[in-house]
Short mmCIF file of C-alpha atoms in Angstrom, two decimals:
data_model
loop_
_atom_site.label_atom_id
_atom_site.label_comp_id
_atom_site.label_asym_id
_atom_site.label_seq_id
_atom_site.Cartn_x
_atom_site.Cartn_y
_atom_site.Cartn_z
CA MET A 147 -101.87 205.65 83.53
CA ASN A 148 -102.13 208.91 84.21
CA ALA A 149 -105.32 209.79 85.13
CA GLN A 150 -107.01 212.77 84.32
CA LEU A 151 -110.00 213.36 82.85
CA ARG A 152 -108.95 213.15 79.45
CA ARG A 153 -110.47 214.26 76.32
CA TRP A 154 -114.19 215.08 75.00
CA LEU A 155 -116.18 213.07 73.45
CA ILE A 156 -118.08 215.91 70.80
CA PRO A 157 -120.17 214.02 67.48
CA THR A 158 -121.71 217.67 66.96
CA TRP A 159 -124.23 216.07 64.13
CA GLY A 160 -128.10 217.02 64.12
CA LYS A 161 -130.45 216.86 67.36
CA GLU A 162 -130.86 214.99 69.96
CA ALA A 163 -134.67 213.10 69.90
CA ARG A 164 -134.08 212.07 73.82
CA ALA A 165 -131.18 212.09 76.23
CA ILE A 166 -130.80 208.99 78.31
CA ALA A 167 -131.84 209.38 81.52
CA PRO A 168 -129.90 211.09 84.40
CA GLY A 169 -128.48 208.86 87.24
CA LEU A 170 -125.70 207.36 87.15
CA TYR A 171 -125.00 203.67 86.55
CA HIS A 172 -122.74 201.29 87.36
CA TYR A 173 -121.15 198.17 85.01
CA MET A 174 -118.51 195.36 85.79
CA ARG A 175 -115.69 194.50 82.63
CA ALA A 176 -113.01 191.69 82.53
CA SER A 177 -109.89 192.82 81.03
CA ASP A 178 -106.82 189.06 81.50
CA GLY A 179 -109.34 188.13 84.81
CA LEU A 180 -108.90 191.86 86.05
CA TYR A 181 -112.41 193.72 86.54
CA THR A 182 -112.28 197.50 86.31
CA ARG A 183 -115.72 199.25 87.71
CA PHE A 184 -116.55 201.03 85.42
CA HIS A 185 -119.14 204.29 86.38
CA LEU A 186 -121.54 206.16 83.42
CA ARG A 187 -122.85 209.55 84.72
CA VAL A 188 -125.37 211.08 82.95
CA GLU A 189 -125.75 214.47 83.06
CA PRO A 190 -129.11 216.17 83.49
CA ASP A 191 -128.11 218.25 79.27
CA GLY A 192 -127.22 214.62 78.33
CA ARG A 193 -123.31 214.71 78.45
CA GLY A 194 -121.55 213.00 80.88
CA LEU A 195 -118.51 211.00 82.81
CA LEU A 196 -117.44 207.81 82.30
CA LEU A 197 -114.68 206.45 84.99
CA ALA A 198 -112.75 203.26 85.17
CA ASN A 199 -112.37 202.56 89.12
CA ALA A 200 -112.48 206.00 89.57
CA ALA A 201 -109.57 207.00 88.57
CA ALA A 202 -109.45 207.68 85.42
CA ALA A 203 -111.93 209.41 83.12
CA ALA A 204 -113.42 211.08 80.12
CA ARG A 205 -115.97 212.63 79.46
CA LEU A 206 -118.92 212.38 76.76
CA SER A 207 -121.45 214.21 74.55
CA PRO A 208 -124.52 212.92 74.49
CA ALA A 209 -124.14 210.19 71.49
CA GLY A 210 -121.74 209.45 73.12
CA VAL A 211 -122.98 209.32 76.15
CA VAL A 212 -125.89 207.10 74.57
CA MET A 213 -122.97 204.27 72.12
CA ALA A 214 -120.52 203.71 76.08
CA LYS A 215 -123.82 202.67 77.72
CA GLY A 216 -124.55 199.99 74.43
CA LEU A 217 -121.23 198.46 74.52
CA LEU A 218 -120.56 198.55 78.15
CA GLU A 219 -124.14 196.80 78.35
CA GLU A 220 -122.26 194.09 75.58
CA GLN A 221 -125.93 195.86 73.37
CA GLU A 222 -124.00 194.08 69.40
CA GLU A 223 -123.26 197.02 66.82
CA ARG A 224 -125.96 197.58 64.61
CA GLU A 225 -127.62 198.25 67.78
CA ILE A 226 -125.98 201.51 69.07
CA VAL A 227 -126.44 202.81 65.65
CA THR A 228 -129.82 201.79 64.99
CA ALA A 229 -130.33 203.69 68.75
CA VAL A 230 -127.72 207.18 67.88
CA GLN A 231 -129.57 207.92 64.75
CA SER A 232 -133.26 206.77 66.59
CA ARG A 233 -131.96 209.83 68.81
CA PHE A 234 -129.85 211.92 67.23
CA LYS A 235 -129.94 213.03 63.71
CA GLY A 236 -128.76 213.92 60.13
CA ALA A 237 -125.66 211.56 60.70
CA SER A 238 -124.56 208.79 58.86
CA PRO A 239 -124.12 205.20 58.98
CA ASP A 240 -120.71 205.47 59.15
CA VAL A 241 -120.47 208.89 60.62
CA VAL A 242 -122.09 206.92 64.11
CA GLN A 243 -119.65 203.86 63.03
CA ALA A 244 -116.45 205.36 62.87
CA ASP A 245 -117.73 206.96 66.52
CA LEU A 246 -118.13 204.16 67.82
CA GLN A 247 -115.33 202.13 67.81
CA HIS A 248 -113.30 206.35 68.50
CA VAL A 249 -115.62 205.23 71.84
CA ALA A 250 -114.95 201.65 72.87
CA GLY A 251 -110.81 202.50 72.49
CA ILE A 252 -111.67 204.96 75.00
CA ILE A 253 -113.00 202.45 77.71
CA HIS A 254 -109.92 199.56 76.18
CA THR A 255 -107.68 202.60 77.09
CA LEU A 256 -110.07 203.29 80.34
CA LEU A 257 -109.52 199.47 81.67
CA ALA A 258 -106.91 199.53 83.48
CA PRO A 259 -107.63 197.11 86.81
CA GLU A 260 -104.30 197.97 88.33
CA ASP A 261 -105.69 201.38 89.19
CA ASN A 262 -108.31 202.59 92.01
CA TYR A 263 -108.25 206.15 93.33
CA PRO A 264 -108.80 208.66 92.03
CA ILE A 265 -106.63 211.80 90.95
CA PHE A 266 -107.38 214.94 89.66
CA ASN A 267 -105.33 218.21 90.69
CA LEU A 268 -107.22 220.73 89.34
CA ASP A 269 -105.09 222.30 86.76
CA GLU A 270 -106.78 219.23 84.42
CA LEU A 271 -110.33 220.40 84.85
CA ASN A 272 -111.85 222.93 82.40
CA PRO A 273 -112.92 224.77 85.33
CA THR A 274 -116.71 224.59 84.11
CA VAL A 275 -117.19 220.74 85.88
CA PHE A 276 -119.02 222.61 88.18
CA GLU A 277 -121.28 223.83 86.09
CA SER A 278 -124.03 221.39 83.74
CA GLN A 279 -121.74 218.81 83.21
CA LEU A 280 -120.73 217.86 87.16
CA PHE A 281 -124.11 217.32 88.95
CA ALA A 282 -122.51 216.62 91.89
CA PRO A 283 -118.77 215.77 93.02
CA LEU A 284 -116.87 213.20 91.88
CA GLU A 285 -116.20 211.71 95.82
CA VAL A 286 -117.12 212.32 99.50
CA SER A 287 -115.20 212.19 102.64
CA ILE A 288 -116.99 210.67 105.94
CA PRO A 289 -116.14 210.41 108.84
CA LEU A 290 -116.96 206.85 110.18
CA ALA A 291 -119.93 206.37 112.01
CA ALA A 292 -122.15 203.65 113.68
CA PRO A 293 -123.59 201.87 110.70
CA ASP A 294 -127.84 203.42 111.52
CA GLN A 295 -126.62 206.91 110.33
CA LEU A 296 -123.72 205.48 107.81
CA VAL A 297 -126.07 203.87 105.54
CA PRO A 298 -129.40 205.96 105.08
CA LEU A 299 -126.33 208.64 103.97
CA LEU A 300 -124.45 206.33 101.41
CA ASP A 301 -127.53 204.91 100.09
CA ARG A 302 -128.59 208.60 99.53
CA LEU A 303 -124.81 209.68 98.03
CA TRP A 304 -125.61 206.58 95.77
CA GLN A 305 -129.47 207.80 94.76
CA ILE A 306 -127.33 211.76 94.31
CA GLY A 307 -125.14 209.53 91.92
CA ILE A 308 -121.86 209.54 93.77
CA PRO A 309 -119.46 206.80 92.78
CA HIS A 310 -117.33 207.50 95.64
CA VAL A 311 -116.49 207.84 99.36
CA THR A 312 -113.81 207.76 102.35
CA PHE A 313 -114.10 206.74 105.33
CA LEU A 314 -112.21 209.11 107.13
CA ALA A 315 -110.71 206.46 110.62
CA PRO A 316 -110.36 208.25 114.24
CA GLU A 317 -108.29 207.27 116.12
CA ASN A 318 -108.90 203.52 117.09
CA PRO A 319 -112.13 202.88 115.36
CA ASP A 320 -114.85 201.00 116.36
CA LEU A 321 -113.91 197.69 113.66
CA ALA A 322 -116.86 196.37 113.35
CA TYR A 323 -118.36 199.89 112.13
CA LEU A 324 -115.71 200.21 109.36
CA VAL A 325 -116.06 196.61 107.74
CA GLN A 326 -119.69 197.41 107.31
CA ALA A 327 -119.38 200.60 105.94
CA VAL A 328 -117.22 199.46 103.36
CA GLU A 329 -119.09 196.65 103.19
CA ARG A 330 -122.23 198.66 102.31
CA ALA A 331 -120.49 200.95 99.82
CA GLU A 332 -119.63 198.02 97.83
CA ASP A 333 -123.37 196.17 97.73
CA LEU A 334 -124.08 199.42 96.13
CA GLY A 335 -121.34 199.47 93.42
CA MET A 336 -119.68 202.78 95.29
CA ILE A 337 -115.40 202.43 94.90
CA ALA A 338 -114.96 203.13 98.79
CA GLY A 339 -111.39 203.69 100.79
CA VAL A 340 -110.40 204.53 103.13
CA ARG A 341 -107.96 207.17 105.18
CA SER A 342 -106.12 205.88 109.05
CA ARG A 343 -103.11 205.97 110.58
CA VAL A 344 -101.18 203.15 110.53
CA THR A 345 -101.44 202.44 114.48
CA ASP A 346 -105.46 201.58 114.36
CA LEU A 347 -104.96 200.11 110.69
CA ALA A 348 -102.76 197.70 112.27
CA GLN A 349 -105.84 196.67 114.91
CA GLY A 350 -106.10 192.88 115.07
CA LYS A 351 -107.08 191.45 111.30
CA LEU A 352 -108.44 194.74 110.10
CA LEU A 353 -106.62 194.86 107.61
CA ARG A 354 -107.37 191.70 105.98
CA ASP A 355 -111.74 192.43 107.27
CA VAL A 356 -111.38 195.69 104.96
CA ALA A 357 -110.36 193.69 102.07
CA GLN A 358 -112.62 191.01 102.67
CA ALA A 359 -115.31 193.68 103.04
CA GLY A 360 -113.73 194.86 99.80
CA VAL A 361 -112.19 197.53 100.32
CA ASP A 362 -110.94 199.50 96.79
CA HIS A 363 -107.80 201.73 98.32
CA ILE A 364 -106.09 202.72 101.78
CA THR A 365 -104.94 205.84 103.03
CA VAL A 366 -102.07 205.39 105.47
CA ILE A 367 -100.62 209.54 107.53
CA VAL A 368 -97.33 208.99 106.97
CA ALA A 369 -94.90 212.16 107.89
CA SER A 370 -91.60 211.71 107.29
CA MET A 371 -89.48 208.42 106.94
CA ASN A 372 -87.33 209.68 109.86
CA GLU A 373 -88.75 208.15 113.10
CA GLU A 374 -88.82 211.07 115.83
CA THR A 375 -90.25 213.64 112.47
CA HIS A 376 -94.04 210.61 112.65
CA ASP A 377 -94.67 209.48 115.26
CA THR A 378 -93.69 213.62 117.68
CA LEU A 379 -96.27 214.19 114.22
CA LEU A 380 -98.26 210.92 114.64
CA GLY A 381 -98.28 208.36 117.58
CA ARG A 382 -95.53 207.15 119.87
CA GLY A 383 -94.68 204.19 117.45
CA ASP A 384 -96.90 204.36 114.74
CA TYR A 385 -93.54 204.53 112.35
CA SER A 386 -92.90 200.74 113.40
CA TYR A 387 -96.02 200.24 111.78
CA VAL A 388 -95.00 202.43 108.46
CA LEU A 389 -93.50 200.05 105.92
CA PRO A 390 -94.70 196.96 107.57
CA MET A 391 -99.02 198.13 106.92
CA LEU A 392 -98.09 199.15 102.97
CA ALA A 393 -96.48 195.36 102.18
CA ASP A 394 -99.91 194.34 104.16
CA ILE A 395 -101.36 196.66 102.57
CA GLN A 396 -100.26 194.95 98.34
CA ALA A 397 -100.38 191.54 100.17
CA ASN A 398 -104.13 192.26 100.48
CA GLU A 399 -104.02 193.46 96.52
CA VAL A 400 -105.42 196.74 98.31
CA TYR A 401 -104.33 199.37 95.96
CA PRO A 402 -102.26 201.69 98.83
CA MET A 403 -101.93 205.72 99.43
CA VAL A 404 -99.93 208.20 101.15
CA GLU A 405 -100.62 210.94 102.98
CA ILE A 406 -97.43 212.95 103.89
CA PRO A 407 -98.92 216.44 105.95
CA LEU A 408 -96.56 219.64 104.81
CA VAL A 409 -95.51 220.93 108.58
CA GLU A 410 -91.92 223.11 109.00
CA SER A 411 -90.94 219.78 110.86
CA THR A 412 -91.40 217.29 107.55
CA LEU A 413 -90.27 218.92 104.92
CA PRO A 414 -85.73 218.25 105.15
CA ASP A 415 -87.03 214.82 104.89
CA LEU A 416 -89.69 214.88 101.52
CA GLY A 417 -87.54 213.52 99.48
CA GLU A 418 -85.78 211.16 100.66
CA THR A 419 -89.33 210.22 102.32
CA LEU A 420 -91.13 209.98 98.80
CA ALA A 421 -87.96 207.70 97.04
CA ALA A 422 -87.68 205.81 99.74
CA LEU A 423 -91.63 204.90 99.78
CA GLN A 424 -91.60 204.73 95.66
CA THR A 425 -89.25 201.44 96.89
CA ARG A 426 -92.25 200.46 98.71
CA GLY A 427 -94.38 199.82 95.98
CA VAL A 428 -96.55 202.97 95.95
CA TYR A 429 -96.66 205.53 93.50
CA THR A 430 -99.64 207.55 94.08
CA PHE A 431 -99.00 210.18 97.08
CA SER A 432 -101.54 213.11 98.25
CA PHE A 433 -100.34 216.52 100.45
CA PHE A 434 -102.15 218.20 102.41
CA ALA A 435 -100.27 222.07 103.57
CA ILE A 436 -101.10 223.15 107.98
CA VAL A 437 -101.20 227.22 106.52
CA ALA A 438 -101.08 229.73 108.29
CA PRO A 439 -102.11 233.71 108.37
CA ASP A 440 -98.85 236.48 107.53
CA GLY A 441 -98.26 237.95 111.13
CA MET A 442 -99.04 234.85 113.08
CA ASP A 443 -96.55 234.61 115.77
CA ASP A 444 -94.34 231.76 115.49
CA GLU A 445 -95.85 230.19 119.03
CA VAL A 446 -98.92 230.41 117.72
CA ARG A 447 -97.95 229.31 114.82
CA ALA A 448 -96.82 226.02 116.23
CA GLY A 449 -93.99 224.43 112.99
CA ALA A 450 -97.15 225.75 110.94
CA LEU A 451 -95.75 226.40 107.23
CA PRO A 452 -96.23 230.72 106.76
CA ALA A 453 -98.44 231.73 103.69
CA GLN A 454 -95.07 232.92 102.27
CA ALA A 455 -93.38 229.60 101.90
CA MET A 456 -96.45 228.34 100.03
CA PRO A 457 -96.18 228.41 96.47
CA GLN A 458 -91.77 227.89 96.85
CA THR A 459 -92.65 225.30 98.65
CA ALA A 460 -95.11 223.24 96.15
CA ASP A 461 -93.11 224.25 93.13
CA TRP A 462 -90.19 222.73 94.87
CA ILE A 463 -92.54 219.36 95.98
CA GLU A 464 -93.92 219.11 92.61
CA GLU A 465 -90.80 219.14 90.57
CA THR A 466 -89.71 216.24 93.19
CA ALA A 467 -92.64 214.64 92.53
CA ASP A 468 -92.45 214.57 88.68
CA GLN A 469 -89.15 213.58 90.05
CA LEU A 470 -89.65 210.16 90.90
CA ASN A 471 -92.29 209.87 88.01
CA VAL A 472 -95.06 209.43 91.35
CA ARG A 473 -98.51 211.04 90.67
CA PHE A 474 -100.32 213.07 93.30
CA LEU A 475 -102.58 214.79 94.17
CA TRP A 476 -102.89 218.95 96.22
CA GLN A 477 -105.76 218.52 98.79
CA PRO A 478 -106.92 222.09 99.91
CA PRO A 479 -104.55 224.09 102.31
CA VAL A 480 -105.41 223.13 105.94
CA GLN A 481 -105.63 226.83 107.76
CA ARG A 482 -103.47 226.64 111.17
CA ASP A 483 -106.02 226.76 114.41
CA PRO A 484 -104.21 227.88 117.05
CA ARG A 485 -107.37 226.72 119.49
CA GLN A 486 -106.00 223.16 119.42
CA PRO A 487 -102.44 221.43 119.04
CA LEU A 488 -100.51 220.70 115.64
CA VAL A 489 -100.62 217.34 115.70
CA ALA A 490 -104.11 216.70 116.50
CA GLN A 491 -104.28 218.41 112.93
CA VAL A 492 -102.23 216.12 111.73
CA LEU A 493 -103.79 213.58 112.74
CA GLN A 494 -107.90 215.01 112.18
CA GLY A 495 -106.22 215.35 108.23
CA PRO A 496 -107.67 217.31 104.98
CA ARG A 497 -111.60 218.10 104.85
CA CYS A 498 -112.02 216.55 102.07
CA SER A 499 -109.78 214.22 99.29
CA GLY A 500 -109.82 217.54 97.05
CA ASP A 501 -111.02 219.98 94.45
CA VAL A 502 -113.09 217.70 92.72
CA ALA A 503 -115.22 216.23 96.09
CA ALA A 504 -116.40 217.08 99.40
CA ARG A 505 -116.80 216.18 103.19
CA ILE A 506 -120.65 215.05 104.15
CA GLU A 507 -120.97 214.29 107.99
CA ALA A 508 -122.04 211.78 109.25
CA ASN A 509 -125.41 213.82 109.78
CA GLY A 510 -125.61 214.50 106.04
CA ASP A 511 -124.26 218.24 106.23
CA VAL A 512 -122.65 218.89 103.17
CA ILE A 513 -119.26 220.87 103.50
CA PRO A 514 -117.62 222.01 100.30
CA PRO A 515 -113.32 221.86 99.55
CA ARG A 516 -112.58 224.53 100.50
CA GLY A 517 -113.85 228.06 102.39
CA PRO A 518 -115.19 228.15 105.88
CA HIS A 519 -116.42 224.63 107.52
CA GLN A 520 -120.36 226.12 106.86
CA SER A 521 -122.95 223.66 105.90
CA ALA A 522 -124.37 224.45 102.03
CA GLY A 523 -127.44 221.98 103.22
CA ASN A 524 -128.20 218.47 103.71
CA VAL A 525 -128.59 215.15 101.33
CA PHE A 526 -131.72 213.84 103.82
CA ARG A 527 -133.23 217.39 104.30
CA ASP A 528 -132.48 219.04 101.45
CA GLU A 529 -133.12 218.61 97.39
CA TRP A 530 -129.07 217.70 95.93
CA GLN A 531 -129.62 221.17 93.35
CA THR A 532 -130.17 223.11 96.40
CA ILE A 533 -127.62 222.12 97.82
CA TRP A 534 -125.80 221.65 94.68
CA GLN A 535 -126.20 225.95 94.14
CA HIS A 536 -126.11 227.23 98.05
CA ASP A 537 -123.63 229.97 98.29
CA ALA A 538 -121.03 228.25 100.31
CA PHE A 539 -120.67 225.87 96.87
CA THR A 540 -121.77 228.38 94.35
CA ARG A 541 -119.17 231.06 96.43
CA TYR A 542 -115.97 228.40 95.94
CA ARG A 543 -117.12 227.54 91.94
CA GLU A 544 -116.80 231.51 91.23
CA ARG A 545 -113.37 231.29 93.15
CA ILE A 546 -111.67 228.81 91.33
CA ALA A 547 -112.83 230.35 87.93
CA ALA A 548 -110.74 233.32 88.56
CA PRO A 549 -107.12 233.49 86.65
CA THR A 550 -105.57 233.09 90.20
CA ARG A 551 -101.79 232.86 88.70
CA CYS A 552 -99.71 235.53 88.62
CA PRO A 553 -95.99 236.66 87.78
CA ASP A 554 -94.73 234.95 91.15
CA CYS A 555 -96.40 231.55 90.76
CA PRO A 556 -93.78 229.05 89.07
CA GLY A 557 -97.37 227.80 87.40
CA LEU A 558 -97.85 224.81 90.25
CA ALA A 559 -101.00 223.26 90.16
CA LEU A 560 -101.87 223.78 93.29
CA CYS A 561 -102.93 226.60 92.11
CA ALA A 562 -105.47 225.72 89.85
CA ALA A 563 -108.04 225.70 92.63
CA ASP A 564 -107.44 229.13 94.56
CA CYS A 565 -103.96 231.04 95.47
CA PRO A 566 -102.62 228.77 98.27
CA ARG A 567 -101.11 232.80 99.54
CA GLU A 568 -104.42 233.50 99.94
CA ALA A 569 -106.90 232.47 103.68
CA ALA A 570 -110.56 232.52 101.47
CA GLY A 571 -109.41 229.21 99.75
CA TRP A 572 -108.25 227.18 102.65
CA ALA A 573 -109.96 225.00 104.56
#
């Protein structure tokens, strides 16, 4: 399924008498013996976002929200029609019935249990997604921490209405911490993912344990299918675990995804890397570039991509991904930090998974996906609406709402959020 925000449902008749209460509603639906996790997130203005396995979604008008909620709660059609007519005046039963069938068709279309990762490039979204239609990120990335920190944090995020979390595993992670983090997210009803180096995921029975805990997707870092290139960036011997780990992830019925760092050494073999991984059952990739401002000394740049090379590089990558028929996600570029080795930045990875995501530190600090590493507030101390309207997010929304394409840009998905050559749009 091509995962994107597919369509608006806009029955424009009448005015609402009262809308569904804002919040996050969680449902499970079976299809052919498999289950799809639905999250219906209702915004304060009554509109909503219906996510299926956090991989595909449809935006809903206030009337569409009432219909979707009724269908997912398995109410009788006549009950739903009555509920809609009581809330929205001016529509005949025949019109409501036709719209209800349309919503039912979309729910059926979204039943895709094999997709367990959100692929949202910003050009698939309307920039106004950051205004009233979206009151919080679709996903957050959280560095792994002890349960006494993560459990209350996950509870708070669920209360806010964030349906999806990815845990960022450090080198040599605490195995019990990671399993308990996944278990808590799953207990709440969240989509749960893990981002890890394969060496660290290969410790003991970690993969089996996180799979049994209910992890939905695992993102592993693969720099290259050239062993020397890969191990130089990710550690000696890491390459030997890549293919066995991908096979084990799939054997444990977890959705595999590969994150590829874009630096000078990974580009020459990138096409071969994508093709080789596709043959091993990987169809979803994310890319993050480590970029150096123009004029940075080559020795300091240390293999990071020069800013001026970004559009051409992105064009080639998008074309290659299209030819191979694989799904891809652009993560915000990371600015080269001369204070640390390039390999350290590769291991740290991107700030978060994309432009409809955010980074939340274990202490509750919320960091926008791009720009300076500046906290917009703390989920334990501040109201979410205050955080969402913080200058850090406001400036970010203003930048992505402004036109960022230029005559030199070949219409790239990467350019939808910000010009990849502009350091202001890097993390």
